[in-house]
Short mmCIF file of C-alpha atoms in Angstrom, two decimals:
data_model
loop_
_atom_site.label_atom_id
_atom_site.label_comp_id
_atom_site.label_asym_id
_atom_site.label_seq_id
_atom_site.Cartn_x
_atom_site.Cartn_y
_atom_site.Cartn_z
CA GLU A 1 -42.87 -29.26 -96.23
CA LEU A 2 -40.86 -32.45 -95.73
CA ALA A 3 -40.35 -31.51 -92.09
CA ARG A 4 -44.09 -31.05 -91.62
CA THR A 5 -44.75 -34.49 -93.11
CA LEU A 6 -42.17 -36.08 -90.81
CA PHE A 7 -43.56 -34.32 -87.75
CA ASP A 8 -47.09 -35.37 -88.68
CA GLU A 9 -45.90 -38.97 -88.93
CA CYS A 10 -44.32 -38.66 -85.48
CA ALA A 11 -47.59 -37.34 -84.11
CA ASP A 12 -49.46 -40.30 -85.62
CA THR A 13 -46.89 -42.83 -84.39
CA ALA A 14 -46.53 -41.58 -80.79
CA PRO A 15 -49.52 -39.33 -80.07
CA THR A 16 -49.09 -39.44 -76.29
CA ASP A 17 -45.33 -39.52 -75.85
CA PRO A 18 -44.35 -36.36 -73.89
CA PHE A 19 -40.95 -36.08 -75.60
CA VAL A 20 -42.52 -36.31 -79.04
CA LEU A 21 -45.25 -33.86 -78.05
CA GLU A 22 -42.73 -31.30 -76.78
CA THR A 23 -40.78 -31.62 -80.02
CA LEU A 24 -43.96 -31.22 -82.06
CA ALA A 25 -44.92 -28.18 -80.00
CA ARG A 26 -41.55 -26.53 -80.64
CA PHE A 27 -41.91 -27.21 -84.36
CA HIS A 28 -45.40 -25.71 -84.52
CA ASP A 29 -44.40 -22.76 -82.33
CA GLN A 30 -41.46 -22.00 -84.61
CA ASN A 31 -43.81 -22.13 -87.59
CA SER A 32 -46.25 -19.65 -86.03
CA GLU A 33 -48.82 -22.35 -85.26
CA PRO A 34 -49.03 -22.35 -81.46
CA GLU A 35 -52.71 -23.27 -81.56
CA VAL A 36 -51.83 -26.52 -83.39
CA ALA A 37 -49.29 -27.40 -80.71
CA THR A 38 -51.74 -26.62 -77.93
CA ARG A 39 -54.45 -28.72 -79.58
CA ILE A 40 -52.09 -31.70 -79.98
CA ILE A 41 -51.05 -31.57 -76.34
CA GLN A 42 -54.62 -31.02 -75.12
CA THR A 43 -55.83 -34.01 -77.15
CA ALA A 44 -53.08 -36.22 -75.75
CA ALA A 45 -53.81 -35.14 -72.18
CA ALA A 46 -57.52 -35.82 -72.65
CA ALA A 47 -56.77 -39.25 -74.11
CA MET A 48 -54.51 -40.20 -71.19
CA PRO A 49 -56.01 -38.67 -68.02
CA ASP A 50 -53.96 -41.00 -65.81
CA ASP A 51 -50.60 -39.97 -67.25
CA LEU A 52 -49.13 -37.36 -64.93
CA ALA A 53 -46.38 -36.35 -67.36
CA LEU A 54 -48.98 -35.49 -70.01
CA GLN A 55 -51.15 -33.60 -67.56
CA LEU A 56 -48.16 -31.54 -66.42
CA LEU A 57 -47.17 -30.91 -70.04
CA HIS A 58 -50.71 -29.71 -70.74
CA PHE A 59 -50.65 -27.45 -67.68
CA ARG A 60 -47.29 -25.96 -68.68
CA ARG A 61 -48.47 -25.36 -72.24
CA VAL A 62 -51.58 -23.49 -71.12
CA PHE A 63 -49.67 -21.59 -68.43
CA ASP A 64 -46.86 -20.54 -70.76
CA HIS A 65 -49.33 -19.28 -73.33
CA GLY A 66 -50.94 -16.73 -71.07
CA GLU A 67 -53.86 -18.55 -69.54
CA GLN A 68 -52.57 -18.75 -65.98
CA GLY A 69 -56.00 -19.01 -64.35
CA LYS A 70 -57.08 -21.88 -66.58
CA ALA A 71 -53.70 -23.56 -66.19
CA LEU A 72 -53.78 -23.29 -62.41
CA ALA A 73 -57.26 -24.83 -62.33
CA LEU A 74 -55.92 -27.71 -64.44
CA LEU A 75 -53.00 -28.21 -62.08
CA VAL A 76 -55.18 -28.14 -58.97
CA GLU A 77 -57.43 -30.80 -60.51
CA THR A 78 -54.38 -32.81 -61.57
CA SER A 79 -53.01 -32.66 -58.03
CA LYS A 80 -56.30 -33.83 -56.57
CA HIS A 81 -56.66 -36.58 -59.17
CA PHE A 82 -53.17 -38.04 -58.73
CA ASP A 83 -52.82 -37.12 -55.05
CA SER A 84 -49.10 -37.83 -55.31
CA VAL A 85 -45.86 -36.30 -54.13
CA ALA A 86 -45.06 -35.26 -57.70
CA SER A 87 -48.40 -33.59 -58.41
CA TRP A 88 -48.61 -31.66 -55.13
CA SER A 89 -44.96 -30.68 -55.36
CA ALA A 90 -45.55 -29.28 -58.85
CA LEU A 91 -48.50 -27.28 -57.51
CA ALA A 92 -46.42 -25.95 -54.60
CA SER A 93 -43.71 -24.87 -57.03
CA VAL A 94 -46.17 -23.00 -59.22
CA TYR A 95 -47.79 -21.29 -56.25
CA ARG A 96 -44.32 -20.21 -55.07
CA SER A 97 -43.50 -18.78 -58.49
CA MET A 98 -46.76 -16.80 -58.27
CA ARG A 99 -45.89 -15.67 -54.73
CA ARG A 100 -49.02 -17.34 -53.38
CA ASN A 101 -47.20 -18.43 -50.25
CA GLU A 102 -50.14 -19.64 -48.16
CA ASP A 103 -51.29 -21.86 -51.03
CA ALA A 104 -47.70 -23.04 -51.58
CA LEU A 105 -47.46 -23.94 -47.91
CA ALA A 106 -50.66 -26.00 -48.05
CA ALA A 107 -49.45 -27.81 -51.17
CA ILE A 108 -45.99 -28.57 -49.75
CA GLU A 109 -47.58 -29.84 -46.54
CA LYS A 110 -49.73 -32.18 -48.63
CA THR A 111 -46.56 -33.26 -50.46
CA LEU A 112 -44.82 -34.01 -47.16
CA ALA A 113 -47.82 -35.97 -45.88
CA LEU A 114 -47.69 -38.18 -48.98
CA SER A 115 -43.92 -38.62 -49.03
CA PRO A 116 -42.97 -42.12 -47.91
CA VAL A 117 -39.70 -40.91 -46.37
CA SER A 118 -38.48 -37.78 -44.69
CA ASN A 119 -37.16 -35.71 -47.57
CA PRO A 120 -34.70 -32.95 -46.62
CA GLN A 121 -35.37 -30.99 -49.79
CA LEU A 122 -39.12 -30.96 -49.15
CA LEU A 123 -38.55 -29.97 -45.52
CA PHE A 124 -36.22 -27.20 -46.67
CA THR A 125 -38.91 -25.97 -49.06
CA GLN A 126 -41.49 -26.05 -46.28
CA ALA A 127 -39.19 -24.05 -43.98
CA ASP A 128 -38.41 -21.59 -46.76
CA ILE A 129 -42.11 -21.00 -47.36
CA LEU A 130 -42.73 -20.67 -43.62
CA ILE A 131 -40.19 -17.85 -43.61
CA ASP A 132 -42.06 -16.23 -46.49
CA VAL A 133 -45.29 -16.27 -44.46
CA GLY A 134 -43.57 -15.00 -41.30
CA GLU A 135 -43.54 -18.24 -39.32
CA LEU A 136 -39.91 -17.96 -38.29
CA ASP A 137 -40.13 -20.16 -35.20
CA GLN A 138 -41.64 -23.04 -37.19
CA ALA A 139 -38.98 -22.62 -39.87
CA ARG A 140 -36.24 -22.59 -37.23
CA SER A 141 -37.66 -25.75 -35.70
CA ILE A 142 -37.54 -27.52 -39.08
CA ALA A 143 -33.98 -26.31 -39.66
CA GLU A 144 -32.88 -27.73 -36.32
CA GLY A 145 -34.33 -31.12 -37.25
CA LEU A 146 -32.72 -31.30 -40.69
CA ASP A 147 -29.95 -33.84 -41.18
CA HIS A 148 -28.76 -31.92 -44.22
CA ASP A 149 -26.40 -29.22 -42.91
CA THR A 150 -26.50 -27.03 -46.01
CA TYR A 151 -30.28 -26.71 -45.88
CA ALA A 152 -30.23 -26.02 -42.14
CA HIS A 153 -27.62 -23.28 -42.55
CA ARG A 154 -29.55 -21.64 -45.39
CA ILE A 155 -32.77 -21.59 -43.36
CA ARG A 156 -31.05 -20.21 -40.26
CA GLY A 157 -29.27 -17.65 -42.44
CA ARG A 158 -32.51 -16.45 -44.00
CA ILE A 159 -34.13 -16.17 -40.58
CA LEU A 160 -31.20 -14.12 -39.26
CA LEU A 161 -31.21 -11.90 -42.33
CA ILE A 162 -34.93 -11.20 -42.00
CA SER A 163 -34.46 -10.64 -38.27
CA GLY A 164 -31.93 -7.88 -38.97
CA VAL A 165 -28.75 -9.74 -38.07
CA PRO A 166 -26.86 -9.75 -41.38
CA ALA A 167 -23.41 -10.53 -39.95
CA ALA A 168 -24.68 -13.70 -38.27
CA ALA A 169 -26.62 -14.55 -41.43
CA LEU A 170 -23.42 -14.37 -43.46
CA ASP A 171 -21.77 -16.75 -41.01
CA GLU A 172 -24.60 -19.23 -41.57
CA PHE A 173 -24.31 -18.89 -45.33
CA ASP A 174 -20.55 -19.59 -45.25
#
């Protein structure tokens, strides 16, 4: 009971702090009160619509608790609202995890368009997704333009592997 009182005080003191909210959520989840945790996070996200960290925390909470469709709609709206590298990158990552490669490609392309600098990791991700959708020539072209050797080798290796040349792929991976 003392723990509950302390956690309630934390919630009152820092009702929109993502770290505090995650800690509160774990506490409520461990005490078989997931609906309390969800409500706390949802309330915080609604109170701070311009806080990306809270919106992503809210998305993750809904997603992890079995409401993927609702969560995805939240994340799409969040991405449109913030229109930032971080928001679109998060959406691309979720689409990839769901194997929605065409949607992931659109989201990573939006991320790249918003990125103020050429980011090798984002370009690698784009090339990786292009391989997933069968656009091997485009992926190869990105790999050739990458300054980051490791990423370029991994992309070329995946292309070779998919193309049925495993020995050459292994050479690229080495």
